[in-house]
Amino acid sequence: RRGSIMAGIVVLYCVTSFVGGYSAVRLYRQMSGKLWVRCILLQALLFPLPVLGIFMWVNSVALAHGSTSALPFTAILTVFALFGFIAVPLTVFGGILAKNYANPEFNAPTRTTKVSREIPTDIPWYRSRNFQLLIAGFLPFSAIYIELHYIFASMWGHQIYTLFGILLLAFILLVIVTSFITVALLYFQLAREDHRWWWASYTNGGMTGLFIYVYSFYYYYHRSGMSGLLQGSFYFGYMSIVSLAFFLMLGSAAFQFSLVFTKYIYSRVKCD
């Protein structure tokens, strides 16, 4: 049925918003955050706001061209109602639950000093931040490149994709490879005495989403046969949403693995 997968994704996102609100506020308070209300609002709007902006542009272009792909007003109203009456309340409820009942202690395995150590700046090029970002995005992307080609052909071509079991395995492999590579890069970063690993781990994990978006340009101009404002708006608009979703999802997974890894290695440090 046309649109059933998209409707299922929207409903699943709304229903699982509780998990996002709970985990975001719990981690925020463990890192001594005080503005937990702002954390809830950021969690609730960080992904939907860009999606809303892109959707409004794509739908406006479709209406201007008289395309049947444009969503009717009732469907748009339904999506807004799902977000406003299910996703946002569940996010707020999860955040309040974490604020009142989740353990606010970070439980750091070692003591930290008040003054940060000086970070060395004289490092070889293969340990630089830009090279790390390249490796962090390229290696996981290479693990899913073949499967990604068939998915693109199914989404934007006329092929039918039926290997959903293989797709699930590829997704699990992507999360595992991304997390392991991020942890390896984190180890090299800590080894060169750079303690600023939080956002580095997140962006390292999310770089695969950027590689997917870059690949979408190659597919559009060399494989799809699409052209024009309408097709380009639909293609690049929806691919930017998919890439953003992968960036946020893989970045979160990589950060959680990196946090566990960091706590583990520092718990084994022997201090005199």
PDB file of C-alpha atoms in Angstrom:
ATOM      1  CA  ARG A   1       0.000   0.000   0.000  1.00  0.00           C
ATOM      2  CA  ARG A   2       1.324   3.420  -1.004  1.00  0.00           C
ATOM      3  CA  GLY A   3       2.631   5.413   1.936  1.00  0.00           C
ATOM      4  CA  SER A   4       2.254   2.628   4.493  1.00  0.00           C
ATOM      5  CA  ILE A   5       5.998   2.470   5.275  1.00  0.00           C
ATOM      6  CA  MET A   6       6.194   6.228   5.761  1.00  0.00           C
ATOM      7  CA  ALA A   7       3.121   6.196   7.994  1.00  0.00           C
ATOM      8  CA  GLY A   8       4.622   3.382  10.048  1.00  0.00           C
ATOM      9  CA  ILE A   9       7.879   5.315  10.486  1.00  0.00           C
ATOM     10  CA  VAL A  10       6.011   8.420  11.680  1.00  0.00           C
ATOM     11  CA  VAL A  11       3.926   6.448  14.181  1.00  0.00           C
ATOM     12  CA  LEU A  12       6.964   4.515  15.439  1.00  0.00           C
ATOM     13  CA  TYR A  13       8.900   7.760  15.930  1.00  0.00           C
ATOM     14  CA  CYS A  14       6.048   9.302  17.902  1.00  0.00           C
ATOM     15  CA  VAL A  15       5.536   6.253  20.119  1.00  0.00           C
ATOM     16  CA  THR A  16       9.244   5.891  20.938  1.00  0.00           C
ATOM     17  CA  SER A  17       9.697   9.596  21.776  1.00  0.00           C
ATOM     18  CA  PHE A  18       9.464   8.592  25.432  1.00  0.00           C
ATOM     19  CA  VAL A  19      12.805   6.787  25.175  1.00  0.00           C
ATOM     20  CA  GLY A  20      14.493   9.860  23.684  1.00  0.00           C
ATOM     21  CA  GLY A  21      13.219  12.182  26.386  1.00  0.00           C
ATOM     22  CA  TYR A  22      14.215   9.830  29.192  1.00  0.00           C
ATOM     23  CA  SER A  23      17.724   9.044  27.941  1.00  0.00           C
ATOM     24  CA  ALA A  24      18.483  12.668  27.017  1.00  0.00           C
ATOM     25  CA  VAL A  25      17.567  14.119  30.421  1.00  0.00           C
ATOM     26  CA  ARG A  26      19.224  11.256  32.325  1.00  0.00           C
ATOM     27  CA  LEU A  27      22.552  11.750  30.525  1.00  0.00           C
ATOM     28  CA  TYR A  28      22.245  15.545  30.722  1.00  0.00           C
ATOM     29  CA  ARG A  29      21.783  15.484  34.504  1.00  0.00           C
ATOM     30  CA  GLN A  30      24.614  12.978  34.948  1.00  0.00           C
ATOM     31  CA  MET A  31      26.884  15.530  33.267  1.00  0.00           C
ATOM     32  CA  SER A  32      25.811  18.180  35.790  1.00  0.00           C
ATOM     33  CA  GLY A  33      23.331  19.908  33.502  1.00  0.00           C
ATOM     34  CA  LYS A  34      20.833  22.231  35.189  1.00  0.00           C
ATOM     35  CA  LEU A  35      18.617  23.402  32.323  1.00  0.00           C
ATOM     36  CA  TRP A  36      16.749  20.121  31.900  1.00  0.00           C
ATOM     37  CA  VAL A  37      13.651  21.820  30.448  1.00  0.00           C
ATOM     38  CA  ARG A  38      15.734  23.215  27.602  1.00  0.00           C
ATOM     39  CA  CYS A  39      17.177  19.726  27.112  1.00  0.00           C
ATOM     40  CA  ILE A  40      13.657  18.327  26.672  1.00  0.00           C
ATOM     41  CA  LEU A  41      12.739  21.018  24.149  1.00  0.00           C
ATOM     42  CA  LEU A  42      15.934  20.422  22.192  1.00  0.00           C
ATOM     43  CA  GLN A  43      15.283  16.688  22.193  1.00  0.00           C
ATOM     44  CA  ALA A  44      11.719  17.203  20.960  1.00  0.00           C
ATOM     45  CA  LEU A  45      12.600  19.667  18.167  1.00  0.00           C
ATOM     46  CA  LEU A  46      16.139  18.837  17.012  1.00  0.00           C
ATOM     47  CA  PHE A  47      15.023  16.364  14.345  1.00  0.00           C
ATOM     48  CA  PRO A  48      11.389  17.370  13.598  1.00  0.00           C
ATOM     49  CA  LEU A  49      12.153  21.055  12.861  1.00  0.00           C
ATOM     50  CA  PRO A  50      14.568  20.380   9.955  1.00  0.00           C
ATOM     51  CA  VAL A  51      12.191  17.702   8.685  1.00  0.00           C
ATOM     52  CA  LEU A  52       9.320  20.200   8.798  1.00  0.00           C
ATOM     53  CA  GLY A  53      11.286  22.824   6.887  1.00  0.00           C
ATOM     54  CA  ILE A  54      12.357  20.384   4.167  1.00  0.00           C
ATOM     55  CA  PHE A  55       8.864  18.894   3.893  1.00  0.00           C
ATOM     56  CA  MET A  56       7.250  22.319   3.501  1.00  0.00           C
ATOM     57  CA  TRP A  57       9.613  23.143   0.641  1.00  0.00           C
ATOM     58  CA  VAL A  58       9.147  19.786  -1.109  1.00  0.00           C
ATOM     59  CA  ASN A  59       5.380  19.822  -0.716  1.00  0.00           C
ATOM     60  CA  SER A  60       5.180  23.424  -1.958  1.00  0.00           C
ATOM     61  CA  VAL A  61       7.147  22.512  -5.089  1.00  0.00           C
ATOM     62  CA  ALA A  62       4.864  19.514  -5.668  1.00  0.00           C
ATOM     63  CA  LEU A  63       1.732  21.672  -5.310  1.00  0.00           C
ATOM     64  CA  ALA A  64       3.157  24.289  -7.692  1.00  0.00           C
ATOM     65  CA  HIS A  65       3.747  21.588 -10.310  1.00  0.00           C
ATOM     66  CA  GLY A  66       0.360  19.965  -9.739  1.00  0.00           C
ATOM     67  CA  SER A  67       1.972  16.674  -8.739  1.00  0.00           C
ATOM     68  CA  THR A  68      -0.020  13.869  -7.136  1.00  0.00           C
ATOM     69  CA  SER A  69       2.892  13.322  -4.755  1.00  0.00           C
ATOM     70  CA  ALA A  70       1.847  16.386  -2.764  1.00  0.00           C
ATOM     71  CA  LEU A  71       0.242  15.439   0.537  1.00  0.00           C
ATOM     72  CA  PRO A  72      -3.316  16.683   1.098  1.00  0.00           C
ATOM     73  CA  PHE A  73      -4.146  19.025   3.960  1.00  0.00           C
ATOM     74  CA  THR A  74      -5.809  16.259   5.995  1.00  0.00           C
ATOM     75  CA  ALA A  75      -2.666  14.099   5.913  1.00  0.00           C
ATOM     76  CA  ILE A  76      -0.507  17.050   6.993  1.00  0.00           C
ATOM     77  CA  LEU A  77      -2.944  17.809   9.820  1.00  0.00           C
ATOM     78  CA  THR A  78      -2.781  14.177  10.940  1.00  0.00           C
ATOM     79  CA  VAL A  79       1.011  14.259  11.109  1.00  0.00           C
ATOM     80  CA  PHE A  80       0.941  17.498  13.118  1.00  0.00           C
ATOM     81  CA  ALA A  81      -1.619  15.987  15.479  1.00  0.00           C
ATOM     82  CA  LEU A  82       0.558  12.897  15.996  1.00  0.00           C
ATOM     83  CA  PHE A  83       3.551  15.062  16.772  1.00  0.00           C
ATOM     84  CA  GLY A  84       1.731  17.544  18.987  1.00  0.00           C
ATOM     85  CA  PHE A  85      -0.440  15.124  20.952  1.00  0.00           C
ATOM     86  CA  ILE A  86       1.778  12.016  21.085  1.00  0.00           C
ATOM     87  CA  ALA A  87       5.463  12.739  20.373  1.00  0.00           C
ATOM     88  CA  VAL A  88       5.874  15.951  22.387  1.00  0.00           C
ATOM     89  CA  PRO A  89       3.906  14.790  25.468  1.00  0.00           C
ATOM     90  CA  LEU A  90       5.765  11.470  25.535  1.00  0.00           C
ATOM     91  CA  THR A  91       9.112  13.277  25.257  1.00  0.00           C
ATOM     92  CA  VAL A  92       8.180  15.588  28.123  1.00  0.00           C
ATOM     93  CA  PHE A  93       6.895  12.673  30.187  1.00  0.00           C
ATOM     94  CA  GLY A  94      10.115  10.710  29.643  1.00  0.00           C
ATOM     95  CA  GLY A  95      12.210  13.745  30.578  1.00  0.00           C
ATOM     96  CA  ILE A  96      10.227  14.387  33.763  1.00  0.00           C
ATOM     97  CA  LEU A  97      10.487  10.720  34.694  1.00  0.00           C
ATOM     98  CA  ALA A  98      14.269  10.824  34.235  1.00  0.00           C
ATOM     99  CA  LYS A  99      14.527  14.045  36.218  1.00  0.00           C
ATOM    100  CA  ASN A 100      12.650  12.613  39.195  1.00  0.00           C
ATOM    101  CA  TYR A 101      13.682   8.969  39.240  1.00  0.00           C
ATOM    102  CA  ALA A 102      16.843   8.380  37.166  1.00  0.00           C
ATOM    103  CA  ASN A 103      20.183   8.223  38.948  1.00  0.00           C
ATOM    104  CA  PRO A 104      21.857  11.654  38.547  1.00  0.00           C
ATOM    105  CA  GLU A 105      25.310  10.393  39.531  1.00  0.00           C
ATOM    106  CA  PHE A 106      27.838  10.065  36.715  1.00  0.00           C
ATOM    107  CA  ASN A 107      29.945   7.572  38.691  1.00  0.00           C
ATOM    108  CA  ALA A 108      33.279   8.568  37.186  1.00  0.00           C
ATOM    109  CA  PRO A 109      35.850   5.794  37.723  1.00  0.00           C
ATOM    110  CA  THR A 110      38.638   8.246  38.619  1.00  0.00           C
ATOM    111  CA  ARG A 111      39.037  11.726  40.032  1.00  0.00           C
ATOM    112  CA  THR A 112      39.562  14.625  37.670  1.00  0.00           C
ATOM    113  CA  THR A 113      41.597  17.781  38.178  1.00  0.00           C
ATOM    114  CA  LYS A 114      40.176  21.288  38.149  1.00  0.00           C
ATOM    115  CA  VAL A 115      42.612  22.524  35.496  1.00  0.00           C
ATOM    116  CA  SER A 116      42.645  20.890  32.077  1.00  0.00           C
ATOM    117  CA  ARG A 117      45.919  19.610  30.715  1.00  0.00           C
ATOM    118  CA  GLU A 118      47.471  21.303  27.720  1.00  0.00           C
ATOM    119  CA  ILE A 119      46.639  19.463  24.518  1.00  0.00           C
ATOM    120  CA  PRO A 120      49.606  18.826  22.191  1.00  0.00           C
ATOM    121  CA  THR A 121      49.307  20.603  18.853  1.00  0.00           C
ATOM    122  CA  ASP A 122      52.325  19.113  17.074  1.00  0.00           C
ATOM    123  CA  ILE A 123      50.788  15.901  15.751  1.00  0.00           C
ATOM    124  CA  PRO A 124      51.262  14.036  12.431  1.00  0.00           C
ATOM    125  CA  TRP A 125      48.669  14.484   9.699  1.00  0.00           C
ATOM    126  CA  TYR A 126      47.261  10.978  10.068  1.00  0.00           C
ATOM    127  CA  ARG A 127      46.265  11.794  13.649  1.00  0.00           C
ATOM    128  CA  SER A 128      44.618  15.093  12.774  1.00  0.00           C
ATOM    129  CA  ARG A 129      40.931  15.724  13.337  1.00  0.00           C
ATOM    130  CA  ASN A 130      40.080  15.990   9.642  1.00  0.00           C
ATOM    131  CA  PHE A 131      41.708  12.658   8.842  1.00  0.00           C
ATOM    132  CA  GLN A 132      39.837  11.042  11.724  1.00  0.00           C
ATOM    133  CA  LEU A 133      36.536  12.320  10.325  1.00  0.00           C
ATOM    134  CA  LEU A 134      37.399  10.900   6.911  1.00  0.00           C
ATOM    135  CA  ILE A 135      38.233   7.466   8.296  1.00  0.00           C
ATOM    136  CA  ALA A 136      35.223   7.454  10.636  1.00  0.00           C
ATOM    137  CA  GLY A 137      32.846   8.036   7.750  1.00  0.00           C
ATOM    138  CA  PHE A 138      34.483   6.065   4.960  1.00  0.00           C
ATOM    139  CA  LEU A 139      35.007   2.706   6.678  1.00  0.00           C
ATOM    140  CA  PRO A 140      31.384   2.168   7.871  1.00  0.00           C
ATOM    141  CA  PHE A 141      30.093   3.492   4.542  1.00  0.00           C
ATOM    142  CA  SER A 142      32.200   0.956   2.645  1.00  0.00           C
ATOM    143  CA  ALA A 143      30.563  -1.817   4.703  1.00  0.00           C
ATOM    144  CA  ILE A 144      27.080  -0.890   3.429  1.00  0.00           C
ATOM    145  CA  TYR A 145      27.904   0.469  -0.023  1.00  0.00           C
ATOM    146  CA  ILE A 146      26.620  -2.516  -2.005  1.00  0.00           C
ATOM    147  CA  GLU A 147      23.383  -2.762  -0.036  1.00  0.00           C
ATOM    148  CA  LEU A 148      22.935   0.992  -0.248  1.00  0.00           C
ATOM    149  CA  HIS A 149      22.983   0.841  -4.036  1.00  0.00           C
ATOM    150  CA  TYR A 150      20.047  -1.587  -4.114  1.00  0.00           C
ATOM    151  CA  ILE A 151      18.150   0.477  -1.564  1.00  0.00           C
ATOM    152  CA  PHE A 152      18.579   3.594  -3.708  1.00  0.00           C
ATOM    153  CA  ALA A 153      17.452   1.680  -6.766  1.00  0.00           C
ATOM    154  CA  SER A 154      14.349   0.550  -4.878  1.00  0.00           C
ATOM    155  CA  MET A 155      13.543   3.987  -3.461  1.00  0.00           C
ATOM    156  CA  TRP A 156      14.199   6.091  -6.560  1.00  0.00           C
ATOM    157  CA  GLY A 157      14.086   3.544  -9.356  1.00  0.00           C
ATOM    158  CA  HIS A 158      11.725   0.826 -10.506  1.00  0.00           C
ATOM    159  CA  GLN A 159      13.285  -2.118  -8.707  1.00  0.00           C
ATOM    160  CA  ILE A 160      11.580  -3.997  -5.890  1.00  0.00           C
ATOM    161  CA  TYR A 161      13.635  -4.722  -2.778  1.00  0.00           C
ATOM    162  CA  THR A 162      12.754  -7.972  -1.024  1.00  0.00           C
ATOM    163  CA  LEU A 163      15.866  -8.919   1.000  1.00  0.00           C
ATOM    164  CA  PHE A 164      14.729  -7.360   4.253  1.00  0.00           C
ATOM    165  CA  GLY A 165      16.605  -9.925   6.337  1.00  0.00           C
ATOM    166  CA  ILE A 166      19.862  -8.945   4.638  1.00  0.00           C
ATOM    167  CA  LEU A 167      18.928  -5.299   5.160  1.00  0.00           C
ATOM    168  CA  LEU A 168      18.522  -5.887   8.900  1.00  0.00           C
ATOM    169  CA  LEU A 169      21.913  -7.600   9.056  1.00  0.00           C
ATOM    170  CA  ALA A 170      23.486  -4.724   7.131  1.00  0.00           C
ATOM    171  CA  PHE A 171      21.981  -2.231   9.575  1.00  0.00           C
ATOM    172  CA  ILE A 172      23.282  -4.156  12.598  1.00  0.00           C
ATOM    173  CA  LEU A 173      26.695  -4.431  10.925  1.00  0.00           C
ATOM    174  CA  LEU A 174      26.672  -0.679  10.283  1.00  0.00           C
ATOM    175  CA  VAL A 175      26.009   0.142  13.948  1.00  0.00           C
ATOM    176  CA  ILE A 176      28.679  -2.306  15.147  1.00  0.00           C
ATOM    177  CA  VAL A 177      31.337  -1.157  12.669  1.00  0.00           C
ATOM    178  CA  THR A 178      30.621   2.523  13.363  1.00  0.00           C
ATOM    179  CA  SER A 179      30.855   2.003  17.117  1.00  0.00           C
ATOM    180  CA  PHE A 180      34.054  -0.023  16.958  1.00  0.00           C
ATOM    181  CA  ILE A 181      35.788   2.424  14.630  1.00  0.00           C
ATOM    182  CA  THR A 182      34.747   5.343  16.840  1.00  0.00           C
ATOM    183  CA  VAL A 183      36.137   3.567  19.898  1.00  0.00           C
ATOM    184  CA  ALA A 184      39.415   2.878  18.065  1.00  0.00           C
ATOM    185  CA  LEU A 185      39.738   6.528  17.048  1.00  0.00           C
ATOM    186  CA  LEU A 186      38.886   7.533  20.611  1.00  0.00           C
ATOM    187  CA  TYR A 187      41.752   5.404  21.902  1.00  0.00           C
ATOM    188  CA  PHE A 188      44.209   7.120  19.547  1.00  0.00           C
ATOM    189  CA  GLN A 189      42.837  10.512  20.603  1.00  0.00           C
ATOM    190  CA  LEU A 190      43.292   9.775  24.290  1.00  0.00           C
ATOM    191  CA  ALA A 191      46.736   8.347  23.602  1.00  0.00           C
ATOM    192  CA  ARG A 192      47.861  11.713  22.245  1.00  0.00           C
ATOM    193  CA  GLU A 193      46.575  13.359  25.457  1.00  0.00           C
ATOM    194  CA  ASP A 194      43.501  14.987  23.919  1.00  0.00           C
ATOM    195  CA  HIS A 195      40.715  14.690  26.499  1.00  0.00           C
ATOM    196  CA  ARG A 196      38.006  16.418  24.410  1.00  0.00           C
ATOM    197  CA  TRP A 197      36.396  13.232  23.242  1.00  0.00           C
ATOM    198  CA  TRP A 198      32.638  13.885  23.744  1.00  0.00           C
ATOM    199  CA  TRP A 199      31.686  15.708  20.573  1.00  0.00           C
ATOM    200  CA  ALA A 200      34.554  14.118  18.673  1.00  0.00           C
ATOM    201  CA  SER A 201      33.049  10.675  19.269  1.00  0.00           C
ATOM    202  CA  TYR A 202      29.592  11.890  18.304  1.00  0.00           C
ATOM    203  CA  THR A 203      30.697  13.485  15.041  1.00  0.00           C
ATOM    204  CA  ASN A 204      32.932  10.517  14.204  1.00  0.00           C
ATOM    205  CA  GLY A 205      29.959   8.204  14.508  1.00  0.00           C
ATOM    206  CA  GLY A 206      27.657  10.478  12.544  1.00  0.00           C
ATOM    207  CA  MET A 207      30.020  11.014   9.608  1.00  0.00           C
ATOM    208  CA  THR A 208      28.517   7.999   7.835  1.00  0.00           C
ATOM    209  CA  GLY A 209      25.325  10.014   7.387  1.00  0.00           C
ATOM    210  CA  LEU A 210      27.334  12.699   5.570  1.00  0.00           C
ATOM    211  CA  PHE A 211      28.913  10.060   3.321  1.00  0.00           C
ATOM    212  CA  ILE A 212      25.443   8.742   2.476  1.00  0.00           C
ATOM    213  CA  TYR A 213      24.366  12.232   1.443  1.00  0.00           C
ATOM    214  CA  VAL A 214      27.488  12.693  -0.683  1.00  0.00           C
ATOM    215  CA  TYR A 215      26.800   9.344  -2.349  1.00  0.00           C
ATOM    216  CA  SER A 216      23.262  10.525  -3.120  1.00  0.00           C
ATOM    217  CA  PHE A 217      24.740  13.213  -5.411  1.00  0.00           C
ATOM    218  CA  TYR A 218      26.665  10.576  -7.331  1.00  0.00           C
ATOM    219  CA  TYR A 219      23.572   8.412  -7.665  1.00  0.00           C
ATOM    220  CA  TYR A 220      21.391  11.309  -8.816  1.00  0.00           C
ATOM    221  CA  TYR A 221      23.691  12.502 -11.578  1.00  0.00           C
ATOM    222  CA  HIS A 222      25.086   9.149 -12.776  1.00  0.00           C
ATOM    223  CA  ARG A 223      22.502   6.446 -11.979  1.00  0.00           C
ATOM    224  CA  SER A 224      19.008   7.842 -11.498  1.00  0.00           C
ATOM    225  CA  GLY A 225      18.201   9.631 -14.741  1.00  0.00           C
ATOM    226  CA  MET A 226      16.186  12.233 -12.809  1.00  0.00           C
ATOM    227  CA  SER A 227      16.227  15.943 -13.581  1.00  0.00           C
ATOM    228  CA  GLY A 228      14.257  19.112 -13.001  1.00  0.00           C
ATOM    229  CA  LEU A 229      13.211  21.099  -9.960  1.00  0.00           C
ATOM    230  CA  LEU A 230      10.441  18.747  -8.855  1.00  0.00           C
ATOM    231  CA  GLN A 231      12.443  15.540  -8.937  1.00  0.00           C
ATOM    232  CA  GLY A 232      15.557  17.233  -7.552  1.00  0.00           C
ATOM    233  CA  SER A 233      13.617  18.751  -4.659  1.00  0.00           C
ATOM    234  CA  PHE A 234      12.045  15.428  -3.739  1.00  0.00           C
ATOM    235  CA  TYR A 235      15.295  13.515  -4.076  1.00  0.00           C
ATOM    236  CA  PHE A 236      17.695  15.820  -2.259  1.00  0.00           C
ATOM    237  CA  GLY A 237      15.078  16.903   0.286  1.00  0.00           C
ATOM    238  CA  TYR A 238      14.218  13.407   1.423  1.00  0.00           C
ATOM    239  CA  MET A 239      17.832  12.238   1.210  1.00  0.00           C
ATOM    240  CA  SER A 240      18.883  15.083   3.501  1.00  0.00           C
ATOM    241  CA  ILE A 241      16.287  13.879   6.027  1.00  0.00           C
ATOM    242  CA  VAL A 242      17.583  10.313   5.782  1.00  0.00           C
ATOM    243  CA  SER A 243      21.200  11.457   6.118  1.00  0.00           C
ATOM    244  CA  LEU A 244      20.362  13.636   9.129  1.00  0.00           C
ATOM    245  CA  ALA A 245      18.579  10.694  10.762  1.00  0.00           C
ATOM    246  CA  PHE A 246      21.619   8.470  10.226  1.00  0.00           C
ATOM    247  CA  PHE A 247      23.945  11.180  11.549  1.00  0.00           C
ATOM    248  CA  LEU A 248      21.962  11.571  14.777  1.00  0.00           C
ATOM    249  CA  MET A 249      21.373   7.841  15.243  1.00  0.00           C
ATOM    250  CA  LEU A 250      24.908   6.616  14.561  1.00  0.00           C
ATOM    251  CA  GLY A 251      26.404   9.524  16.481  1.00  0.00           C
ATOM    252  CA  SER A 252      24.350   8.613  19.535  1.00  0.00           C
ATOM    253  CA  ALA A 253      25.295   4.940  19.292  1.00  0.00           C
ATOM    254  CA  ALA A 254      28.975   5.786  18.891  1.00  0.00           C
ATOM    255  CA  PHE A 255      28.898   8.157  21.850  1.00  0.00           C
ATOM    256  CA  GLN A 256      27.287   5.569  24.131  1.00  0.00           C
ATOM    257  CA  PHE A 257      29.879   2.953  23.168  1.00  0.00           C
ATOM    258  CA  SER A 258      32.660   5.510  23.662  1.00  0.00           C
ATOM    259  CA  LEU A 259      31.330   6.424  27.102  1.00  0.00           C
ATOM    260  CA  VAL A 260      31.322   2.786  28.195  1.00  0.00           C
ATOM    261  CA  PHE A 261      34.814   2.302  26.776  1.00  0.00           C
ATOM    262  CA  THR A 262      36.179   5.422  28.500  1.00  0.00           C
ATOM    263  CA  LYS A 263      34.738   4.439  31.868  1.00  0.00           C
ATOM    264  CA  TYR A 264      36.170   0.948  31.492  1.00  0.00           C
ATOM    265  CA  ILE A 265      39.746   1.923  30.628  1.00  0.00           C
ATOM    266  CA  TYR A 266      39.930   4.611  33.310  1.00  0.00           C
ATOM    267  CA  SER A 267      38.555   2.220  35.905  1.00  0.00           C
ATOM    268  CA  ARG A 268      41.643   0.091  35.258  1.00  0.00           C
ATOM    269  CA  VAL A 269      44.056   2.995  35.783  1.00  0.00           C
ATOM    270  CA  LYS A 270      46.137   2.631  38.928  1.00  0.00           C
ATOM    271  CA  CYS A 271      46.782   5.959  40.654  1.00  0.00           C
ATOM    272  CA  ASP A 272      49.447   6.330  43.324  1.00  0.00           C
TER     273      ASP A 272
END
